[in-house]
Amino acid sequence: MSATPDRLNVSKTRIQSPRTPASPSGSTVGASRVSDAALKFLELFKKWQSTVQKGSQYCNAIENVKKGVLDPAGKEPEANPYPANLELYCKNLAILNSILGDVLNSAETTVEQLKVLHVLMKDEVVGRSWNLGKVIEGMQNVCDCMKSELDVKRTIAENIGHSISSTELMLHVSLWDQLSNRNEACYLFLRMLEIEFSAPQS
């Protein structure tokens, strides 16, 4: 049986073989992972900041309670130097430090994961203009600042409830508030990290 005219006139160019979708290159996958890690790191720091702010509230509450205990004029004879609410606030402050420790551990884990990628990607550009080495270096500096800050905050939480003078009490409270503001370089890096990876603005 002869082929019909329609079949004879079918152009070969109209018959397309199925194509396998192109797999993303290793470079693209790596850059995507770096972007995800950067956004995660920024979210972790936001959690750090909100936890520190809650800690400031507890420090102020401890200060208010402790002032009443330390004030000779208002103190009753045989008054308990550690009222129940003071103990509760101090425990909550210690819990917040545990949360800060968890945040720091997660941030450090993120940096270690990027170091593994760095072995494969070297100093490839991963953001708008930054290479991976610059991202890792900046994140590591932030982690170092967080660690030193947490060490002091743990000391504050352990001692603020035992303050023996109003001056010592005020020192603990002011230290808690000021520690996070002492390193402007870290805040500048985080702001630039948001821009590099187009992080949503809070």
mmCIF file of C-alpha atoms in Angstrom:
data_model
loop_
_atom_site.group_PDB
_atom_site.id
_atom_site.type_symbol
_atom_site.label_atom_id
_atom_site.label_comp_id
_atom_site.label_asym_id
_atom_site.label_seq_id
_atom_site.Cartn_x
_atom_site.Cartn_y
_atom_site.Cartn_z
ATOM 1 C CA MET A 1 0.000 0.000 0.000
ATOM 2 C CA SER A 2 1.435 3.374 -0.997
ATOM 3 C CA ALA A 3 1.797 6.209 1.470
ATOM 4 C CA THR A 4 -0.815 8.897 1.317
ATOM 5 C CA PRO A 5 0.227 12.341 0.021
ATOM 6 C CA ASP A 6 -0.245 13.815 3.480
ATOM 7 C CA ARG A 7 2.276 11.414 4.951
ATOM 8 C CA LEU A 8 4.781 12.061 2.178
ATOM 9 C CA ASN A 9 4.617 15.824 2.706
ATOM 10 C CA VAL A 10 5.222 15.781 6.461
ATOM 11 C CA SER A 11 8.389 17.727 7.124
ATOM 12 C CA LYS A 12 10.975 16.011 9.238
ATOM 13 C CA THR A 13 11.500 19.245 11.124
ATOM 14 C CA ARG A 14 7.990 18.939 12.529
ATOM 15 C CA ILE A 15 8.844 15.661 14.223
ATOM 16 C CA GLN A 16 10.700 16.453 17.391
ATOM 17 C CA SER A 17 12.244 13.875 19.630
ATOM 18 C CA PRO A 18 11.608 14.257 23.355
ATOM 19 C CA ARG A 19 14.310 16.147 25.177
ATOM 20 C CA THR A 20 15.610 15.573 28.655
ATOM 21 C CA PRO A 21 15.354 18.785 30.690
ATOM 22 C CA ALA A 22 18.750 20.264 31.297
ATOM 23 C CA SER A 23 19.994 19.748 34.825
ATOM 24 C CA PRO A 24 21.124 22.853 36.678
ATOM 25 C CA SER A 25 24.865 23.221 36.771
ATOM 26 C CA GLY A 26 26.796 22.563 39.940
ATOM 27 C CA SER A 27 27.602 26.248 40.090
ATOM 28 C CA THR A 28 23.914 27.202 40.029
ATOM 29 C CA VAL A 29 23.031 24.671 42.717
ATOM 30 C CA GLY A 30 25.907 25.858 44.889
ATOM 31 C CA ALA A 31 24.928 29.514 44.543
ATOM 32 C CA SER A 32 21.352 28.623 45.465
ATOM 33 C CA ARG A 33 22.539 26.852 48.608
ATOM 34 C CA VAL A 34 24.663 29.831 49.579
ATOM 35 C CA SER A 35 21.674 32.129 49.113
ATOM 36 C CA ASP A 36 19.516 29.879 51.302
ATOM 37 C CA ALA A 37 22.238 29.801 53.949
ATOM 38 C CA ALA A 38 22.585 33.589 53.901
ATOM 39 C CA LEU A 39 18.848 34.087 54.366
ATOM 40 C CA LYS A 40 18.824 31.531 57.180
ATOM 41 C CA PHE A 41 21.726 33.324 58.868
ATOM 42 C CA LEU A 42 19.845 36.618 58.703
ATOM 43 C CA GLU A 43 16.750 35.013 60.222
ATOM 44 C CA LEU A 44 18.860 33.564 63.023
ATOM 45 C CA PHE A 45 20.250 36.992 63.814
ATOM 46 C CA LYS A 46 16.744 38.450 63.930
ATOM 47 C CA LYS A 47 15.863 35.764 66.471
ATOM 48 C CA TRP A 48 19.006 36.694 68.396
ATOM 49 C CA GLN A 49 17.954 40.345 68.492
ATOM 50 C CA SER A 50 14.394 39.615 69.617
ATOM 51 C CA THR A 51 15.691 37.320 72.378
ATOM 52 C CA VAL A 52 18.134 39.982 73.561
ATOM 53 C CA GLN A 53 15.270 42.490 73.709
ATOM 54 C CA LYS A 54 13.235 40.122 75.879
ATOM 55 C CA GLY A 55 16.281 39.783 78.101
ATOM 56 C CA SER A 56 16.377 43.558 78.503
ATOM 57 C CA GLN A 57 12.804 43.446 79.785
ATOM 58 C CA TYR A 58 13.729 40.833 82.386
ATOM 59 C CA CYS A 59 16.814 42.807 83.419
ATOM 60 C CA ASN A 60 14.651 45.874 83.981
ATOM 61 C CA ALA A 61 12.156 43.797 85.957
ATOM 62 C CA ILE A 62 14.965 42.386 88.100
ATOM 63 C CA GLU A 63 16.291 45.897 88.653
ATOM 64 C CA ASN A 64 12.904 47.135 89.847
ATOM 65 C CA VAL A 65 12.499 44.255 92.292
ATOM 66 C CA LYS A 66 16.074 44.371 93.519
ATOM 67 C CA LYS A 67 15.967 48.126 94.107
ATOM 68 C CA GLY A 68 13.183 47.573 96.596
ATOM 69 C CA VAL A 69 15.297 44.992 98.392
ATOM 70 C CA LEU A 70 18.412 47.186 98.428
ATOM 71 C CA ASP A 71 16.667 50.421 99.427
ATOM 72 C CA PRO A 72 17.299 50.875 103.182
ATOM 73 C CA ALA A 73 14.364 53.261 103.557
ATOM 74 C CA GLY A 74 11.778 50.981 102.026
ATOM 75 C CA LYS A 75 13.165 47.647 103.191
ATOM 76 C CA GLU A 76 11.241 45.879 105.899
ATOM 77 C CA PRO A 77 13.102 44.164 108.753
ATOM 78 C CA GLU A 78 13.769 40.493 108.021
ATOM 79 C CA ALA A 79 12.713 41.041 104.392
ATOM 80 C CA ASN A 80 13.582 38.224 102.000
ATOM 81 C CA PRO A 81 16.535 39.383 99.846
ATOM 82 C CA TYR A 82 15.361 37.021 97.101
ATOM 83 C CA PRO A 83 11.613 37.476 96.559
ATOM 84 C CA ALA A 84 9.809 34.832 94.508
ATOM 85 C CA ASN A 85 9.344 37.096 91.496
ATOM 86 C CA LEU A 86 13.065 37.924 91.502
ATOM 87 C CA GLU A 87 13.913 34.235 91.315
ATOM 88 C CA LEU A 88 11.439 33.764 88.466
ATOM 89 C CA TYR A 89 12.892 36.648 86.444
ATOM 90 C CA CYS A 90 16.430 35.335 86.929
ATOM 91 C CA LYS A 91 15.401 31.859 85.780
ATOM 92 C CA ASN A 92 13.724 33.305 82.698
ATOM 93 C CA LEU A 93 16.859 35.294 81.918
ATOM 94 C CA ALA A 94 18.896 32.085 82.101
ATOM 95 C CA ILE A 95 16.420 30.393 79.733
ATOM 96 C CA LEU A 96 16.845 33.229 77.248
ATOM 97 C CA ASN A 97 20.601 32.690 77.376
ATOM 98 C CA SER A 98 19.998 29.040 76.488
ATOM 99 C CA ILE A 99 17.983 30.187 73.479
ATOM 100 C CA LEU A 100 20.820 32.512 72.476
ATOM 101 C CA GLY A 101 23.184 29.552 72.743
ATOM 102 C CA ASP A 102 20.983 27.522 70.393
ATOM 103 C CA VAL A 103 20.869 30.400 67.909
ATOM 104 C CA LEU A 104 24.652 30.707 68.016
ATOM 105 C CA ASN A 105 25.085 26.961 67.446
ATOM 106 C CA SER A 106 22.780 27.094 64.421
ATOM 107 C CA ALA A 107 24.653 30.094 63.017
ATOM 108 C CA GLU A 108 28.006 28.343 63.445
ATOM 109 C CA THR A 109 26.630 25.212 61.764
ATOM 110 C CA THR A 110 25.534 27.331 58.807
ATOM 111 C CA VAL A 111 29.048 28.751 58.492
ATOM 112 C CA GLU A 112 30.585 25.265 58.610
ATOM 113 C CA GLN A 113 28.267 24.111 55.825
ATOM 114 C CA LEU A 114 29.388 27.035 53.682
ATOM 115 C CA LYS A 115 33.022 26.161 54.337
ATOM 116 C CA VAL A 116 32.361 22.743 52.789
ATOM 117 C CA LEU A 117 30.864 24.425 49.722
ATOM 118 C CA HIS A 118 33.851 26.749 49.582
ATOM 119 C CA VAL A 119 36.122 23.783 48.900
ATOM 120 C CA LEU A 120 34.149 23.120 45.709
ATOM 121 C CA MET A 121 33.218 26.637 44.664
ATOM 122 C CA LYS A 122 36.390 28.476 45.711
ATOM 123 C CA ASP A 123 35.822 32.226 45.490
ATOM 124 C CA GLU A 124 32.989 32.163 43.004
ATOM 125 C CA VAL A 125 30.631 35.152 43.074
ATOM 126 C CA VAL A 126 27.468 34.040 44.853
ATOM 127 C CA GLY A 127 25.577 37.254 45.617
ATOM 128 C CA ARG A 128 25.336 40.413 43.579
ATOM 129 C CA SER A 129 29.053 41.041 43.860
ATOM 130 C CA TRP A 130 30.440 39.107 46.836
ATOM 131 C CA ASN A 131 32.388 35.895 46.549
ATOM 132 C CA LEU A 132 31.827 32.986 48.899
ATOM 133 C CA GLY A 133 34.998 33.666 50.863
ATOM 134 C CA LYS A 134 33.785 37.147 51.807
ATOM 135 C CA VAL A 135 30.410 35.776 52.893
ATOM 136 C CA ILE A 136 32.034 33.153 55.125
ATOM 137 C CA GLU A 137 34.482 35.630 56.632
ATOM 138 C CA GLY A 138 31.715 38.076 57.521
ATOM 139 C CA MET A 139 29.471 35.392 59.001
ATOM 140 C CA GLN A 140 32.345 34.037 61.081
ATOM 141 C CA ASN A 141 33.017 37.513 62.479
ATOM 142 C CA VAL A 142 29.358 37.844 63.460
ATOM 143 C CA CYS A 143 29.458 34.439 65.177
ATOM 144 C CA ASP A 144 32.576 35.473 67.097
ATOM 145 C CA CYS A 145 30.816 38.645 68.286
ATOM 146 C CA MET A 146 27.743 36.657 69.305
ATOM 147 C CA LYS A 147 29.887 34.202 71.258
ATOM 148 C CA SER A 148 31.735 36.883 73.219
ATOM 149 C CA GLU A 149 28.450 38.686 73.878
ATOM 150 C CA LEU A 150 26.809 35.494 75.125
ATOM 151 C CA ASP A 151 29.696 34.816 77.516
ATOM 152 C CA VAL A 152 29.121 38.193 79.180
ATOM 153 C CA LYS A 153 25.337 37.779 79.180
ATOM 154 C CA ARG A 154 25.683 34.458 80.991
ATOM 155 C CA THR A 155 27.779 36.170 83.650
ATOM 156 C CA ILE A 156 25.140 38.888 83.973
ATOM 157 C CA ALA A 157 22.342 36.335 84.379
ATOM 158 C CA GLU A 158 24.310 34.500 87.062
ATOM 159 C CA ASN A 159 25.069 37.628 89.094
ATOM 160 C CA ILE A 160 22.394 40.271 88.563
ATOM 161 C CA GLY A 161 20.106 38.761 91.188
ATOM 162 C CA HIS A 162 22.946 38.852 93.735
ATOM 163 C CA SER A 163 23.786 42.535 93.246
ATOM 164 C CA ILE A 164 24.661 44.121 96.584
ATOM 165 C CA SER A 165 24.373 47.750 95.509
ATOM 166 C CA SER A 166 22.318 49.871 93.152
ATOM 167 C CA THR A 167 25.479 50.743 91.229
ATOM 168 C CA GLU A 168 26.292 47.091 90.586
ATOM 169 C CA LEU A 169 22.690 46.465 89.593
ATOM 170 C CA MET A 170 22.704 49.320 87.086
ATOM 171 C CA LEU A 171 25.989 48.048 85.657
ATOM 172 C CA HIS A 172 24.475 44.637 84.904
ATOM 173 C CA VAL A 173 21.399 46.145 83.257
ATOM 174 C CA SER A 174 23.330 48.625 81.128
ATOM 175 C CA LEU A 175 25.836 45.971 80.052
ATOM 176 C CA TRP A 176 23.068 43.698 78.808
ATOM 177 C CA ASP A 177 21.613 46.520 76.716
ATOM 178 C CA GLN A 178 24.869 47.878 75.343
ATOM 179 C CA LEU A 179 26.674 44.680 74.377
ATOM 180 C CA SER A 180 24.677 44.227 71.179
ATOM 181 C CA ASN A 181 25.428 47.768 70.030
ATOM 182 C CA ARG A 182 29.184 47.746 70.442
ATOM 183 C CA ASN A 183 30.176 46.236 67.100
ATOM 184 C CA GLU A 184 28.931 48.365 64.241
ATOM 185 C CA ALA A 185 30.982 46.366 61.722
ATOM 186 C CA CYS A 186 28.778 43.304 62.287
ATOM 187 C CA TYR A 187 25.598 45.289 61.742
ATOM 188 C CA LEU A 188 27.034 46.817 58.586
ATOM 189 C CA PHE A 189 27.941 43.361 57.263
ATOM 190 C CA LEU A 190 24.448 42.020 57.982
ATOM 191 C CA ARG A 191 22.842 44.995 56.267
ATOM 192 C CA MET A 192 25.026 44.447 53.218
ATOM 193 C CA LEU A 193 24.264 40.713 53.328
ATOM 194 C CA GLU A 194 20.568 41.552 53.058
ATOM 195 C CA ILE A 195 21.272 43.597 49.948
ATOM 196 C CA GLU A 196 23.583 41.011 48.375
ATOM 197 C CA PHE A 197 20.981 38.255 48.641
ATOM 198 C CA SER A 198 17.838 40.390 48.289
ATOM 199 C CA ALA A 199 16.532 39.478 51.721
ATOM 200 C CA PRO A 200 12.996 40.674 52.551
ATOM 201 C CA GLN A 201 13.128 43.857 54.584
ATOM 202 C CA SER A 202 11.635 43.567 58.051
#
